Short mmCIF file of C-alpha atoms in Angstrom, two decimals:
data_model
loop_
_atom_site.label_atom_id
_atom_site.label_comp_id
_atom_site.label_asym_id
_atom_site.label_seq_id
_atom_site.Cartn_x
_atom_site.Cartn_y
_atom_site.Cartn_z
CA UNK A 569 160.86 8.73 82.96
CA UNK A 570 159.90 11.08 80.09
CA UNK A 571 160.97 10.19 76.55
CA UNK A 572 161.30 12.94 73.95
CA UNK A 573 160.71 11.86 70.36
CA UNK A 574 163.54 12.80 68.08
CA UNK A 575 164.25 12.97 64.37
CA UNK A 576 167.41 13.28 62.33
CA UNK A 577 167.87 16.34 60.10
CA UNK A 578 169.82 16.42 56.84
CA UNK A 579 173.08 17.13 58.64
CA UNK A 580 172.69 14.03 60.81
CA UNK A 581 171.91 15.99 63.98
CA UNK A 582 169.19 14.86 66.34
CA UNK A 583 166.19 17.18 66.32
CA UNK A 584 163.20 17.12 68.64
CA UNK A 585 159.81 16.48 67.03
CA UNK A 586 158.36 19.83 68.14
CA UNK A 587 161.30 21.57 66.44
CA UNK A 588 160.74 19.62 63.24
CA UNK A 589 157.11 20.66 63.25
CA UNK A 590 158.20 24.24 63.86
CA UNK A 591 160.46 24.11 60.83
CA UNK A 592 157.61 22.86 58.69
CA UNK A 593 155.51 25.78 59.86
CA UNK A 594 158.35 28.17 59.10
CA UNK A 595 158.41 26.87 55.55
CA UNK A 596 154.82 28.03 55.19
CA UNK A 597 155.71 31.63 56.09
CA UNK A 598 156.73 32.67 52.53
CA UNK A 599 153.49 31.23 51.12
CA UNK A 600 151.35 33.07 53.67
CA UNK A 601 153.37 36.26 53.21
CA UNK A 602 152.98 36.10 49.43
CA UNK A 603 149.19 35.77 49.63
CA UNK A 604 149.00 38.56 52.23
CA UNK A 605 151.13 40.86 50.07
CA UNK A 606 148.72 40.24 47.18
CA UNK A 607 145.85 41.15 49.50
CA UNK A 608 147.71 44.30 50.53
CA UNK A 609 148.02 45.24 46.85
CA UNK A 610 144.25 44.81 46.46
CA UNK A 611 143.63 47.13 49.42
CA UNK A 612 145.65 49.82 47.63
CA UNK A 613 143.03 49.92 44.84
CA UNK A 614 139.83 52.03 44.70
CA UNK A 615 137.42 52.75 46.24
CA UNK A 616 140.08 53.12 48.92
CA UNK A 617 142.67 55.88 48.52
CA UNK A 618 145.50 53.83 50.04
CA UNK A 619 147.59 53.88 46.85
CA UNK A 620 150.85 53.85 48.83
CA UNK A 621 150.17 50.31 50.10
CA UNK A 622 151.30 49.08 46.69
CA UNK A 623 154.88 49.87 47.76
CA UNK A 624 155.06 47.57 50.81
CA UNK A 625 153.08 44.98 48.84
CA UNK A 626 155.83 44.78 46.23
CA UNK A 627 158.56 45.04 48.85
CA UNK A 628 157.08 41.97 50.55
CA UNK A 629 156.71 40.20 47.19
CA UNK A 630 160.42 40.80 46.57
CA UNK A 631 161.25 39.36 49.99
CA UNK A 632 159.49 36.06 49.33
CA UNK A 633 160.87 35.70 45.78
CA UNK A 634 164.48 36.78 45.96
CA UNK A 635 166.81 33.86 45.35
CA UNK A 636 164.02 31.25 45.03
CA UNK A 637 164.05 28.33 42.63
CA UNK A 638 161.73 28.62 39.67
CA UNK A 639 159.33 26.05 41.13
CA UNK A 640 159.05 27.88 44.43
CA UNK A 641 158.69 31.22 42.63
CA UNK A 642 155.91 29.83 40.46
CA UNK A 643 153.87 28.79 43.48
CA UNK A 644 154.59 31.96 45.45
CA UNK A 645 153.71 34.12 42.45
CA UNK A 646 150.45 32.25 42.01
CA UNK A 647 149.55 32.84 45.66
CA UNK A 648 150.35 36.55 45.27
CA UNK A 649 148.08 36.64 42.21
CA UNK A 650 145.26 34.92 44.11
CA UNK A 651 145.61 37.27 47.08
CA UNK A 652 145.36 40.24 44.72
CA UNK A 653 142.83 39.15 42.11
CA UNK A 654 140.34 37.11 44.14
CA UNK A 655 139.01 40.15 46.04
CA UNK A 656 139.68 42.61 43.20
CA UNK A 657 137.52 40.72 40.69
CA UNK A 658 134.81 39.41 43.02
CA UNK A 659 132.30 41.65 41.20
CA UNK A 660 132.50 39.37 38.16
CA UNK A 661 130.46 36.81 40.10
CA UNK A 662 127.84 39.16 41.53
CA UNK A 663 125.04 37.89 39.29
CA UNK A 664 126.38 34.69 37.72
CA UNK A 665 127.76 32.99 40.81
CA UNK A 666 131.30 32.10 41.86
CA UNK A 667 132.13 29.78 38.93
CA UNK A 668 133.12 32.38 36.30
CA UNK A 669 134.79 34.57 38.94
CA UNK A 670 136.98 31.72 40.22
CA UNK A 671 137.79 30.55 36.69
CA UNK A 672 138.83 34.06 35.65
CA UNK A 673 141.04 34.52 38.70
CA UNK A 674 142.60 31.07 38.30
CA UNK A 675 143.62 31.92 34.73
CA UNK A 676 144.78 35.48 35.39
CA UNK A 677 146.87 34.40 38.39
CA UNK A 678 148.91 32.18 36.07
CA UNK A 679 150.35 35.33 34.48
CA UNK A 680 151.34 36.62 37.92
CA UNK A 681 152.91 33.24 38.72
CA UNK A 682 155.07 33.47 35.58
CA UNK A 683 156.07 36.99 36.57
CA UNK A 684 157.11 35.51 39.91
CA UNK A 685 159.41 33.08 38.11
CA UNK A 686 160.94 35.92 36.10
CA UNK A 687 161.37 38.08 39.19
CA UNK A 688 163.16 35.31 41.07
CA UNK A 689 165.42 34.72 38.06
CA UNK A 690 166.56 38.34 37.76
CA UNK A 691 166.77 38.87 41.55
CA UNK A 692 170.41 37.69 41.49
CA UNK A 693 171.47 40.32 38.95
CA UNK A 694 173.04 43.70 39.72
CA UNK A 695 170.38 46.45 39.95
CA UNK A 696 167.76 43.68 40.01
CA UNK A 697 164.77 45.94 40.94
CA UNK A 698 165.03 47.51 37.46
CA UNK A 699 164.83 44.16 35.69
CA UNK A 700 162.15 42.81 38.02
CA UNK A 701 159.88 45.85 37.60
CA UNK A 702 160.19 45.51 33.82
CA UNK A 703 159.25 41.82 34.11
CA UNK A 704 156.07 42.81 35.97
CA UNK A 705 155.08 45.24 33.20
CA UNK A 706 155.82 42.55 30.62
CA UNK A 707 153.36 40.32 32.46
CA UNK A 708 150.74 43.08 32.36
CA UNK A 709 151.35 43.58 28.64
CA UNK A 710 150.72 39.91 27.93
CA UNK A 711 147.68 39.78 30.20
CA UNK A 712 146.21 42.78 28.35
CA UNK A 713 146.32 40.84 25.08
CA UNK A 714 145.57 37.17 25.78
CA UNK A 715 143.41 35.20 26.04
CA UNK A 716 140.36 36.50 24.15
CA UNK A 717 142.04 39.85 23.32
CA UNK A 718 143.13 40.35 26.90
CA UNK A 719 141.94 41.48 30.30
CA UNK A 720 143.94 44.49 31.60
CA UNK A 721 141.87 44.89 34.78
CA UNK A 722 144.19 45.16 37.78
CA UNK A 723 147.02 47.02 36.07
CA UNK A 724 149.08 48.66 38.81
CA UNK A 725 148.55 52.07 37.19
CA UNK A 726 144.79 51.81 37.78
CA UNK A 727 145.34 51.83 41.54
CA UNK A 728 147.30 55.11 41.47
CA UNK A 729 144.64 57.70 40.60
CA UNK A 730 145.15 59.39 44.00
CA UNK A 731 148.89 58.82 44.21
CA UNK A 732 152.00 60.96 43.82
CA UNK A 733 153.11 58.91 40.82
CA UNK A 734 150.04 59.80 38.72
CA UNK A 735 151.78 62.50 36.57
CA UNK A 736 153.96 59.74 35.09
CA UNK A 737 150.89 58.59 33.14
CA UNK A 738 151.42 61.65 30.93
CA UNK A 739 155.04 60.60 30.34
CA UNK A 740 154.53 57.04 29.14
CA UNK A 741 151.00 55.92 29.91
CA UNK A 742 150.00 53.07 32.18
CA UNK A 743 153.21 51.04 31.55
CA UNK A 744 155.50 53.81 32.83
CA UNK A 745 153.23 54.65 35.75
CA UNK A 746 152.99 51.02 36.80
CA UNK A 747 156.73 50.46 36.28
CA UNK A 748 157.56 53.36 38.59
CA UNK A 749 155.38 52.01 41.39
CA UNK A 750 156.75 48.46 41.16
CA UNK A 751 160.35 49.70 40.87
CA UNK A 752 159.93 51.84 43.97
CA UNK A 753 158.46 48.93 45.92
CA UNK A 754 161.26 46.55 44.93
CA UNK A 755 163.80 49.30 45.61
CA UNK A 756 162.46 49.76 49.15
CA UNK A 757 162.99 46.08 49.86
CA UNK A 758 166.51 46.12 48.42
CA UNK A 759 167.42 49.21 50.45
CA UNK A 760 166.13 47.55 53.62
CA UNK A 761 168.02 44.34 52.83
CA UNK A 762 171.29 46.19 52.31
CA UNK A 763 170.84 48.14 55.53
CA UNK A 764 170.31 44.86 57.38
CA UNK A 765 173.44 43.43 55.74
CA UNK A 766 175.46 46.42 56.85
CA UNK A 767 174.23 46.09 60.44
CA UNK A 768 175.36 42.46 60.48
CA UNK A 769 178.86 43.71 59.69
CA UNK A 770 178.87 42.48 56.12
CA UNK A 771 180.32 44.52 53.27
CA UNK A 772 177.80 46.28 51.04
CA UNK A 773 179.00 47.28 47.60
CA UNK A 774 178.55 50.91 46.73
CA UNK A 775 177.10 50.03 43.34
CA UNK A 776 174.40 47.90 44.97
CA UNK A 777 173.59 50.64 47.48
CA UNK A 778 173.42 53.24 44.71
CA UNK A 779 171.13 51.03 42.61
CA UNK A 780 168.77 50.52 45.55
CA UNK A 781 168.70 54.24 46.30
CA UNK A 782 168.04 55.15 42.67
CA UNK A 783 165.25 52.56 42.45
CA UNK A 784 163.37 54.55 45.08
CA UNK A 785 164.49 58.08 44.24
CA UNK A 786 164.11 58.08 40.44
CA UNK A 787 160.38 57.18 40.34
CA UNK A 788 159.58 59.84 42.94
CA UNK A 789 161.75 62.48 41.27
CA UNK A 790 160.30 61.56 37.89
CA UNK A 791 156.76 62.03 39.17
CA UNK A 792 157.64 65.46 40.54
CA UNK A 793 159.38 66.44 37.29
CA UNK A 794 156.33 65.31 35.27
CA UNK A 795 153.86 67.56 37.10
CA UNK A 796 154.15 70.40 34.54
CA UNK A 797 152.69 68.00 31.95
CA UNK A 798 149.43 67.94 33.94
CA UNK A 799 147.18 70.90 33.13
CA UNK A 800 143.47 71.68 32.92
CA UNK A 801 143.94 74.88 30.92
CA UNK A 802 141.58 75.30 27.97
CA UNK A 803 143.46 75.31 24.66
CA UNK A 804 140.50 75.27 22.26
CA UNK A 805 137.90 77.10 24.26
CA UNK A 806 135.32 75.49 26.51
CA UNK A 807 132.05 73.65 26.18
CA UNK A 808 129.25 73.08 28.63
CA UNK A 809 128.42 69.40 28.79
CA UNK A 810 125.58 67.54 30.48
CA UNK A 811 125.88 63.95 31.73
CA UNK A 812 122.64 62.03 32.28
CA UNK A 813 122.24 59.14 34.72
CA UNK A 814 118.71 57.85 34.35
CA UNK A 815 119.03 54.84 36.69
CA UNK A 816 117.52 51.40 35.99
CA UNK A 817 114.37 49.61 37.24
CA UNK A 818 116.53 47.06 39.07
CA UNK A 819 120.13 45.94 39.17
CA UNK A 820 121.47 42.64 37.92
CA UNK A 821 121.62 40.81 34.63
CA UNK A 822 117.91 41.34 34.04
CA UNK A 823 118.07 45.11 34.34
CA UNK A 824 117.42 45.30 30.59
CA UNK A 825 114.33 43.08 30.77
CA UNK A 826 112.43 46.34 31.19
CA UNK A 827 114.27 47.97 28.30
CA UNK A 828 111.66 50.60 27.64
CA UNK A 829 111.78 51.62 31.30
CA UNK A 830 115.55 52.21 31.08
CA UNK A 831 115.06 54.40 28.02
CA UNK A 832 112.18 56.25 29.64
CA UNK A 833 114.24 56.93 32.77
CA UNK A 834 116.94 58.64 30.70
CA UNK A 835 114.37 60.59 28.73
CA UNK A 836 112.71 61.67 31.98
CA UNK A 837 115.99 62.92 33.49
CA UNK A 838 116.78 64.79 30.27
CA UNK A 839 113.33 66.42 30.33
CA UNK A 840 113.98 67.42 33.94
CA UNK A 841 117.23 69.05 32.81
CA UNK A 842 115.33 70.86 30.03
CA UNK A 843 112.80 72.16 32.55
CA UNK A 844 115.57 73.35 34.88
CA UNK A 845 117.27 75.13 31.96
CA UNK A 846 114.03 76.89 31.11
CA UNK A 847 113.57 77.86 34.78
CA UNK A 848 117.12 79.22 34.98
CA UNK A 849 118.20 76.55 37.47
CA UNK A 850 120.78 74.99 35.15
CA UNK A 851 122.92 76.33 32.29
CA UNK A 852 122.14 75.16 28.77
CA UNK A 853 124.71 72.57 27.67
CA UNK A 854 126.25 72.39 24.22
CA UNK A 855 125.56 68.65 24.11
CA UNK A 856 124.22 65.87 26.34
CA UNK A 857 125.85 62.49 27.01
CA UNK A 858 123.81 59.41 27.83
CA UNK A 859 125.39 56.14 29.04
CA UNK A 860 125.93 52.82 27.35
CA UNK A 861 122.69 50.80 26.99
CA UNK A 862 120.51 53.82 27.72
CA UNK A 863 118.38 52.63 24.80
CA UNK A 864 118.52 48.87 24.47
CA UNK A 865 115.55 49.28 22.15
CA UNK A 866 116.94 49.81 18.64
CA UNK A 867 115.74 53.32 17.65
CA UNK A 868 116.39 52.57 13.97
CA UNK A 869 113.81 49.79 13.88
CA UNK A 870 111.48 50.87 16.70
CA UNK A 871 109.66 54.15 15.91
CA UNK A 872 108.45 54.53 19.50
CA UNK A 873 112.04 54.61 20.79
CA UNK A 874 113.05 57.10 18.11
CA UNK A 875 110.08 59.29 19.01
CA UNK A 876 110.93 59.61 22.72
CA UNK A 877 114.64 60.18 22.03
CA UNK A 878 113.75 62.83 19.48
CA UNK A 879 111.42 64.46 22.00
CA UNK A 880 114.18 64.61 24.61
CA UNK A 881 116.63 66.12 22.13
CA UNK A 882 114.14 68.77 21.06
CA UNK A 883 113.24 69.59 24.67
CA UNK A 884 116.86 70.19 25.67
CA UNK A 885 117.63 71.79 22.30
CA UNK A 886 121.07 70.23 21.73
CA UNK A 887 122.47 66.93 20.39
CA UNK A 888 122.40 63.83 22.61
CA UNK A 889 124.87 60.94 22.44
CA UNK A 890 122.66 57.89 23.00
CA UNK A 891 123.96 54.44 23.93
CA UNK A 892 121.95 51.96 21.87
CA UNK A 893 121.85 48.29 21.01
CA UNK A 894 121.22 48.08 17.27
CA UNK A 895 121.12 45.41 14.59
CA UNK A 896 122.50 46.13 11.15
CA UNK A 897 122.74 43.53 8.43
CA UNK A 898 122.34 40.73 10.94
CA UNK A 899 125.13 42.13 13.14
CA UNK A 900 124.40 43.12 16.74
CA UNK A 901 126.26 46.29 17.73
CA UNK A 902 126.84 48.23 20.93
CA UNK A 903 126.53 51.68 19.39
CA UNK A 904 126.76 55.31 20.39
CA UNK A 905 124.39 57.45 18.30
CA UNK A 906 124.62 61.22 18.05
CA UNK A 907 121.00 62.39 17.93
CA UNK A 908 120.46 65.92 16.65
CA UNK A 909 117.22 67.70 17.71
CA UNK A 910 116.55 68.74 14.09
CA UNK A 911 118.21 66.04 11.98
CA UNK A 912 117.85 62.95 14.14
CA UNK A 913 120.74 60.42 14.14
CA UNK A 914 123.78 61.88 12.39
CA UNK A 915 126.92 60.03 13.58
CA UNK A 916 127.56 56.62 15.13
CA UNK A 917 130.35 54.74 16.87
CA UNK A 918 130.38 50.96 17.27
CA UNK A 919 132.19 49.54 20.31
CA UNK A 920 135.36 47.77 19.18
CA UNK A 921 136.61 45.99 22.31
CA UNK A 922 133.58 43.89 23.23
CA UNK A 923 133.65 41.99 26.49
CA UNK A 924 134.18 38.22 26.36
CA UNK A 925 131.52 36.24 28.24
CA UNK A 926 129.51 39.46 28.57
CA UNK A 927 128.95 40.70 25.01
CA UNK A 928 130.18 37.64 23.15
CA UNK A 929 130.77 34.07 24.21
CA UNK A 930 134.08 32.41 23.29
CA UNK A 931 134.09 28.62 23.26
CA UNK A 932 130.30 28.62 23.20
CA UNK A 933 130.01 24.85 22.81
CA UNK A 934 132.33 24.14 25.74
CA UNK A 935 130.69 26.74 27.96
CA UNK A 936 127.24 25.38 27.12
CA UNK A 937 128.35 21.87 28.06
CA UNK A 938 129.43 23.16 31.47
CA UNK A 939 126.37 25.33 32.14
CA UNK A 940 123.55 25.97 29.66
CA UNK A 941 122.38 29.00 31.65
CA UNK A 942 125.55 30.87 30.72
CA UNK A 943 124.91 30.44 27.00
CA UNK A 944 121.34 31.65 27.41
CA UNK A 945 122.63 34.88 28.97
CA UNK A 946 124.52 35.72 25.76
CA UNK A 947 122.13 34.48 23.09
CA UNK A 948 123.73 36.46 20.25
CA UNK A 949 127.30 37.69 20.09
CA UNK A 950 127.97 41.39 19.59
CA UNK A 951 130.08 42.30 16.59
CA UNK A 952 133.08 44.62 16.83
CA UNK A 953 133.28 48.06 15.32
CA UNK A 954 136.27 48.95 13.17
CA UNK A 955 136.71 52.73 13.39
CA UNK A 956 137.74 55.01 16.30
CA UNK A 957 134.85 56.96 17.78
CA UNK A 958 135.11 60.76 17.57
CA UNK A 959 131.91 62.80 17.31
CA UNK A 960 132.18 66.29 15.83
CA UNK A 961 129.55 68.28 17.72
CA UNK A 962 129.49 71.82 16.34
CA UNK A 963 133.27 71.95 16.23
CA UNK A 964 133.94 70.12 19.51
CA UNK A 965 135.61 66.73 19.00
CA UNK A 966 134.33 64.19 21.54
CA UNK A 967 136.22 60.87 21.73
CA UNK A 968 134.31 57.74 22.76
CA UNK A 969 135.61 54.72 24.67
CA UNK A 970 132.64 52.61 25.69
CA UNK A 971 132.83 51.09 29.19
CA UNK A 972 135.20 48.07 29.02
CA UNK A 973 137.31 49.89 26.41
CA UNK A 974 138.63 52.29 29.05
CA UNK A 975 140.85 49.49 30.34
CA UNK A 976 142.70 49.21 27.02
CA UNK A 977 145.47 51.69 26.24
CA UNK A 978 144.95 51.67 22.47
CA UNK A 979 141.16 52.11 22.62
CA UNK A 980 141.47 55.42 24.45
CA UNK A 981 144.62 56.71 22.80
CA UNK A 982 143.42 56.48 19.23
CA UNK A 983 140.43 58.71 19.95
CA UNK A 984 142.95 61.43 20.86
CA UNK A 985 145.20 60.78 17.89
CA UNK A 986 142.07 61.10 15.73
CA UNK A 987 141.39 64.58 17.09
CA UNK A 988 139.39 64.16 20.32
CA UNK A 989 139.50 67.29 22.48
CA UNK A 990 137.69 65.53 25.33
CA UNK A 991 136.82 61.90 26.05
CA UNK A 992 133.57 60.28 27.13
CA UNK A 993 133.37 56.81 28.67
CA UNK A 994 129.67 55.83 28.49
CA UNK A 995 129.16 52.80 30.72
CA UNK A 996 126.61 50.43 32.16
CA UNK A 997 127.50 49.03 35.58
CA UNK A 998 123.99 48.00 36.65
CA UNK A 999 124.91 44.34 36.11
CA UNK A 1000 127.40 44.54 38.98
CA UNK A 1001 125.09 46.02 41.61
CA UNK A 1002 126.91 48.08 44.29
CA UNK A 1003 130.25 46.33 43.93
CA UNK A 1004 133.64 48.03 43.70
CA UNK A 1005 133.65 47.62 39.92
CA UNK A 1006 132.27 51.09 39.22
CA UNK A 1007 134.94 52.73 41.41
CA UNK A 1008 137.71 50.72 39.79
CA UNK A 1009 136.50 51.81 36.37
CA UNK A 1010 136.20 55.43 37.49
CA UNK A 1011 139.84 55.33 38.59
CA UNK A 1012 140.81 54.09 35.13
CA UNK A 1013 139.12 57.13 33.61
CA UNK A 1014 141.02 59.42 35.98
CA UNK A 1015 144.30 57.88 34.86
CA UNK A 1016 143.25 58.27 31.20
CA UNK A 1017 142.48 61.96 31.80
CA UNK A 1018 146.06 62.59 32.95
CA UNK A 1019 147.59 60.23 30.40
CA UNK A 1020 146.15 62.20 27.48
CA UNK A 1021 145.49 65.57 29.18
CA UNK A 1022 141.79 65.52 28.34
CA UNK A 1023 138.59 66.07 30.27
CA UNK A 1024 136.85 62.73 30.72
CA UNK A 1025 133.12 62.37 31.32
CA UNK A 1026 131.69 59.10 32.63
CA UNK A 1027 127.93 58.79 32.02
CA UNK A 1028 126.70 55.58 33.70
CA UNK A 1029 123.21 54.09 33.77
CA UNK A 1030 123.20 53.54 37.53
CA UNK A 1031 126.33 55.29 38.82
CA UNK A 1032 128.83 56.49 39.62
CA UNK A 1033 128.68 59.11 36.83
CA UNK A 1034 131.33 61.83 36.93
CA UNK A 1035 133.14 64.71 35.29
CA UNK A 1036 136.95 64.44 35.46
CA UNK A 1037 139.33 67.27 34.68
CA UNK A 1038 142.51 66.74 32.61
CA UNK A 1039 144.52 66.70 35.86
CA UNK A 1040 142.53 63.70 37.14
CA UNK A 1041 140.34 65.60 39.61
CA UNK A 1042 136.70 64.60 39.90
CA UNK A 1043 134.74 67.85 39.97
CA UNK A 1044 131.24 66.37 40.00
CA UNK A 1045 129.84 62.90 40.57
CA UNK A 1046 126.55 61.18 41.30
CA UNK A 1047 125.57 58.52 43.79
CA UNK A 1048 124.73 54.97 42.81
CA UNK A 1049 121.26 53.88 41.68
CA UNK A 1050 119.80 57.38 41.71
CA UNK A 1051 118.57 59.46 38.76
CA UNK A 1052 120.70 62.57 38.32
CA UNK A 1053 122.27 64.94 35.84
CA UNK A 1054 125.57 66.80 35.90
CA UNK A 1055 126.19 70.03 33.99
CA UNK A 1056 129.62 71.63 33.81
CA UNK A 1057 131.79 73.86 31.65
CA UNK A 1058 134.88 71.90 30.63
CA UNK A 1059 138.12 72.79 28.82
CA UNK A 1060 138.83 71.46 25.34
CA UNK A 1061 142.45 70.55 24.65
CA UNK A 1062 144.32 69.51 21.52
CA UNK A 1063 147.97 69.25 22.60
CA UNK A 1064 149.38 65.75 22.97
CA UNK A 1065 151.26 64.44 25.98
CA UNK A 1066 154.45 62.40 25.48
CA UNK A 1067 152.36 59.32 26.35
CA UNK A 1068 149.92 60.09 23.53
CA UNK A 1069 152.68 60.76 21.01
CA UNK A 1070 154.75 57.70 21.86
CA UNK A 1071 151.89 55.24 22.14
CA UNK A 1072 153.19 51.69 22.53
CA UNK A 1073 156.90 52.66 22.52
CA UNK A 1074 157.37 52.93 26.33
CA UNK A 1075 155.76 49.54 26.85
CA UNK A 1076 157.91 48.06 24.06
CA UNK A 1077 161.05 49.51 25.66
CA UNK A 1078 160.15 47.93 29.01
CA UNK A 1079 159.54 44.60 27.28
CA UNK A 1080 163.04 44.84 25.83
CA UNK A 1081 164.45 45.58 29.30
CA UNK A 1082 162.59 42.58 30.73
CA UNK A 1083 163.84 40.33 27.94
CA UNK A 1084 167.41 41.57 28.44
CA UNK A 1085 167.25 40.91 32.18
CA UNK A 1086 165.80 37.44 31.72
CA UNK A 1087 168.40 36.65 29.04
CA UNK A 1088 171.19 37.79 31.34
CA UNK A 1089 169.82 35.73 34.24
CA UNK A 1090 169.42 32.59 32.11
CA UNK A 1091 172.91 33.00 30.68
CA UNK A 1092 174.40 33.45 34.15
CA UNK A 1093 172.60 30.33 35.34
CA UNK A 1094 173.94 28.28 32.44
CA UNK A 1095 177.48 29.49 33.13
CA UNK A 1096 177.16 28.58 36.82
CA UNK A 1097 175.99 25.07 35.99
CA UNK A 1098 178.82 24.55 33.50
CA UNK A 1099 181.34 25.80 36.02
CA UNK A 1100 179.96 23.49 38.68
CA UNK A 1101 180.05 20.53 36.29
CA UNK A 1102 183.66 21.23 35.39
#
């Protein structure tokens, strides 16, 4: 005789053991789905052009969160954050090992977990996709500011450089672009849920159906309506610009150990450009842009560095923007130096948003107690600059946002509000080898080009260097870890997009919407509990 083991469920009914195990497995489905949706969101980011995968990623995220308790939402949100950020930020551990990478992801995923709680809370409200999308942007806003002055990497907008929603960057910057994508994804889920309800014979309110439809239609219609804001027409004439990628002796954290070699490589590529100009193989530029850290030897205190830079400037016959590491008054600065062929250094810009754990070390004592090697990598902290960077090069206003600064809305915007007619993002990605980091950063620059309607050049030590038109198109780019130069005539523009004019206002408005939705949800919950108690 065969005996089947049984258990008793909460209703008092007998349940076979295999069925009980099956139910336990079913309870794991939301957790697995949440992590997989986060992974799907990662796949939507560069270097892939699968921007549209962000929509099903958020639709799936809505499915696992809707109606959950705050504890369940916290865990599911954290899993979504891990699925998204673990692969997205893997480049942070390329040279220093998995410790810092895992620590960064563990902290950043907490913000996503809190967004999950907020999303679950507002998911019971009418027109909930609106409130939930605003909650997501609120989470991005906080993450871009804390801790250590923020880490905006992974903003939804930065995955949309190839997408149909991109023109919305000109309307309200990265907050509006990201909001539209998240709203559309949540709206797709809500529309599918209501269709399923209708097929089961249940009544679907017209207001709910209209809200779901508008959640999908409005972002798409808005993107189409915003297309006239995107233009690459020259408003203040044109300039011919040259971008130099000198390459480095080797990748990794020790790329700068041969600092003179890095400088010499950029001088050599500039001299090659000068020779090609003389031979008629390349047009003469109006100015030349070198990348960040192209001269880690301080040219103000090292005459040999000044001599070779001066020689390159004289050979090409136009000013060069040099990325240098300089020390002034005991302060270490990541500085862009405009080097004139006749006058030498004339203008400077000091990087303002320096990178924590890369250019300065927060909590140095604690970090040193964990691993002394990490403190040795950042022996002296870089100081922050205080003024926006705009070089006036014979009447052309060139805005500067050095590398990491491209991720921060304010650091790019205030170059334009201070008169920049084009933007340059000098960068050094050699530390991160051939990882996806350089492509993620390039996508940021494409979004910034549309956001402010400016040409953006990206000179990088080891690639990918590029020229980006104000409509976000890449017209020229280099490979990685190859010496190269790019020369192109670009439009100068001085008009301001709505995003430039409004600045932080769209993000502030979305924060207010998120707060209103959360307040409504909390109030409704309190009323339900009081009613139940009565």
